[in-house]
GROMACS .gro file of C-alpha atoms in nm:
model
  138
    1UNK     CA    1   4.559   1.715   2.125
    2UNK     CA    2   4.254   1.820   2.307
    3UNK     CA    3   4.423   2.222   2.338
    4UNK     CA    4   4.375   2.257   1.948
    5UNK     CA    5   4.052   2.173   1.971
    6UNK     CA    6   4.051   2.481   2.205
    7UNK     CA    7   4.277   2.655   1.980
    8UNK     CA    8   4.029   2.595   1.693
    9UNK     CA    9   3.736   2.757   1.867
   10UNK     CA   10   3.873   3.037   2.024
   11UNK     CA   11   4.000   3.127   1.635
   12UNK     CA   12   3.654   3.108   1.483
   13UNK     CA   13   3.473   3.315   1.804
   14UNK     CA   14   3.756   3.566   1.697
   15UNK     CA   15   3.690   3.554   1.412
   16UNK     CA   16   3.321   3.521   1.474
   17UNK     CA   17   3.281   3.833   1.668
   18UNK     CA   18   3.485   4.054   1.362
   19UNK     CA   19   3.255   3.951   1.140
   20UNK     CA   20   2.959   4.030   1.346
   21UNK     CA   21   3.095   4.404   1.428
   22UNK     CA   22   3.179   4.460   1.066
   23UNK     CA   23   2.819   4.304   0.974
   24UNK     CA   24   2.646   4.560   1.243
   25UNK     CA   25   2.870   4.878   1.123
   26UNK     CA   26   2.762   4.777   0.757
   27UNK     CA   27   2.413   4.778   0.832
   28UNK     CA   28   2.411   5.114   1.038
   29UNK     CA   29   2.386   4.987   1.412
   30UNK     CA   30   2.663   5.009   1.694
   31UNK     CA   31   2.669   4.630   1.782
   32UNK     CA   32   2.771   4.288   1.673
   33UNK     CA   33   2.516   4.091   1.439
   34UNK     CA   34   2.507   3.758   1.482
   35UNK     CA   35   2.898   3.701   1.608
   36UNK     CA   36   2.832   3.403   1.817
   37UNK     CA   37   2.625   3.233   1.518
   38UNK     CA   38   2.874   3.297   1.302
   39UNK     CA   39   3.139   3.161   1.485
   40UNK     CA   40   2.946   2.834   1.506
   41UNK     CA   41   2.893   2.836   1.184
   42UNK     CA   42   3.296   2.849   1.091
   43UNK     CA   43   3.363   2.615   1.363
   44UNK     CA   44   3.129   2.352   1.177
   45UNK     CA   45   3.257   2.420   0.878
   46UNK     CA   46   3.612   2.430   0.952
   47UNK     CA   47   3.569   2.068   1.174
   48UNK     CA   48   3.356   1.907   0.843
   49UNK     CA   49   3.677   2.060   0.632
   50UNK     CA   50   3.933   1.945   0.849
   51UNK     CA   51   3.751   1.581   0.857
   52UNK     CA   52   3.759   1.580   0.462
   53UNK     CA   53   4.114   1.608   0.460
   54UNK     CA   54   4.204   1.377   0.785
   55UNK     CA   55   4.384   1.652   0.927
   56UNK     CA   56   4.216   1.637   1.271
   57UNK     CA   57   4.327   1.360   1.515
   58UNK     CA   58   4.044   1.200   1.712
   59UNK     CA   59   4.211   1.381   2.047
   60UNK     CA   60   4.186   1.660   1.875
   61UNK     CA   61   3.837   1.662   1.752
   62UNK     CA   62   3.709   1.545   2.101
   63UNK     CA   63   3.852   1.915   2.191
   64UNK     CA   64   3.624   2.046   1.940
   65UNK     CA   65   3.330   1.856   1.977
   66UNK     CA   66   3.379   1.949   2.378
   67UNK     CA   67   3.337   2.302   2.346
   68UNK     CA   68   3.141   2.291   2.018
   69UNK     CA   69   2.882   2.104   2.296
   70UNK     CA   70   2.928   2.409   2.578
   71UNK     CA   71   2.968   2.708   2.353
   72UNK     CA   72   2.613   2.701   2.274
   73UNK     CA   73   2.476   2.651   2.659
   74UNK     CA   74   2.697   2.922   2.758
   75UNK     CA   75   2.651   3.150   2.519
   76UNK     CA   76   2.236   3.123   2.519
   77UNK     CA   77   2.260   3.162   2.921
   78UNK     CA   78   2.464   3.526   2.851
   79UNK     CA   79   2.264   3.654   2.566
   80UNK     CA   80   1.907   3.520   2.821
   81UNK     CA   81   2.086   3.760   3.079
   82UNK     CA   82   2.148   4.057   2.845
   83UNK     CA   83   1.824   4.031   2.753
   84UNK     CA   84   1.656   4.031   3.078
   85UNK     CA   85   1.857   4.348   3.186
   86UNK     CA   86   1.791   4.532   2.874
   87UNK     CA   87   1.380   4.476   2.890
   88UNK     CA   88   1.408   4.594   3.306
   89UNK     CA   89   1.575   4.919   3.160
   90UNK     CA   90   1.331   4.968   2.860
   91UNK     CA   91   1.057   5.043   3.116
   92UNK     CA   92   0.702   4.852   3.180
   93UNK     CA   93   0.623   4.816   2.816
   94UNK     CA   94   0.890   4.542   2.769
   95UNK     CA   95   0.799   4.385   3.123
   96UNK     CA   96   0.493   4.358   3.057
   97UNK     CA   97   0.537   4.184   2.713
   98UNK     CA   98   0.733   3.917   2.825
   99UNK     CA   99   0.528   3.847   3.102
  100UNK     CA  100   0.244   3.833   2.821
  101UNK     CA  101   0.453   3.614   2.607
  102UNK     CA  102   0.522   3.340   2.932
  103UNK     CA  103   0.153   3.385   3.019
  104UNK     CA  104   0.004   3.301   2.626
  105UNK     CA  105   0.283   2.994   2.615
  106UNK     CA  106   0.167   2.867   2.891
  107UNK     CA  107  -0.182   2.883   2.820
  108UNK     CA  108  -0.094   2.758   2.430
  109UNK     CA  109   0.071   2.447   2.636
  110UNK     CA  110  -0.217   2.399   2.841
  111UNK     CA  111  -0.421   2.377   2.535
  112UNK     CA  112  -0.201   2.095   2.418
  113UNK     CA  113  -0.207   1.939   2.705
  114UNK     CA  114  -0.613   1.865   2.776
  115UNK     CA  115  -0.600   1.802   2.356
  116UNK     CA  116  -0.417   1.470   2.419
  117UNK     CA  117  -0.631   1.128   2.445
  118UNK     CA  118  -0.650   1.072   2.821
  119UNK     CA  119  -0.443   0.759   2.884
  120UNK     CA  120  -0.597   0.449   3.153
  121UNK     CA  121  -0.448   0.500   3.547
  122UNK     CA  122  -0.410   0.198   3.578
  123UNK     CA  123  -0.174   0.031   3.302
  124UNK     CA  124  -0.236  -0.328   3.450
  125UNK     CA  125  -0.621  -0.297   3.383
  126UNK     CA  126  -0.566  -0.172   3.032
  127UNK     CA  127  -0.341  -0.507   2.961
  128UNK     CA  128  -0.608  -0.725   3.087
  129UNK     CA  129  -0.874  -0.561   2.881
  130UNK     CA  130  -0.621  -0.608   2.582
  131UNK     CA  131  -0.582  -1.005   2.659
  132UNK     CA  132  -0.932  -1.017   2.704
  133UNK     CA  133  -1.015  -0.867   2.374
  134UNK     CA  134  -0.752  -1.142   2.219
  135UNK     CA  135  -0.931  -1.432   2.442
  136UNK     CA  136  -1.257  -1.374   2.267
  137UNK     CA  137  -1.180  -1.292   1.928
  138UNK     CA  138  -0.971  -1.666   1.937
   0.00000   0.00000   0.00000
């Protein structure tokens, strides 16, 4: 069923998040390293495991692939907030440095951009030329 899919995830986020706290109090810091990842991480490994041994029903393993498909959205879209909030509270340095990283990318893009061969307006006119080309070389 679809639920143990649900089940399955919520266990390895548990799990997920231990490991991270345990990981950050081992390396000195008050906060989780790397939870989230590692949760994704065990869910992979325990859907490839639980494939090996055909003990997860297709219903089931929709449930998994389901959430396996919106944990990461969701969980990119809360970190993107924390992030936000924390560089407004560190003061203008941190402002300013993101607002230097969006300005460089989008110059670096840019860049890219006016690199590329220019392609013909006018697609029609570029297939003539082509049949043209074949006309004369028949």
């Amino acid at each position: 069923m679809i639920i143990y899919g649900t089940a399955l995830l919520a266990l390895c986020h548990l799990l997920g998040i231990f490991l991270g706290d345990l990981l950050g109090q081992l390396m000195g810091v008050k906060t989780n390293v790397g939870g989230v990842g590692i949760a994704m991480l065990l869910l992979i490994c325990a859907r490839l495991y639980m494939q090996r041994r055909a003990w997860l029903p297709p219903m089931t393993e929709r449930g998994v692939e389901y959430w396996g498909a919106m944990y990461i959205p969701v969980v990119v879209a809360m970190a993107a907030q924390q992030d936000v909030v924390a560089a407004l509270r560190g003061g203008p340095v941190a402002v300013l440095a993101a607002i230097g990283s969006v300005l460089v990318c989008g110059a670096v893009i840019s860049l890219i951009n006016r690199m590329e061969n220019p392609r013909m307006e006018n697609p029609a006119a570029e297939a003539d030329s082509m049949l043209s080309k074949e006309h004369r070389h028949a």
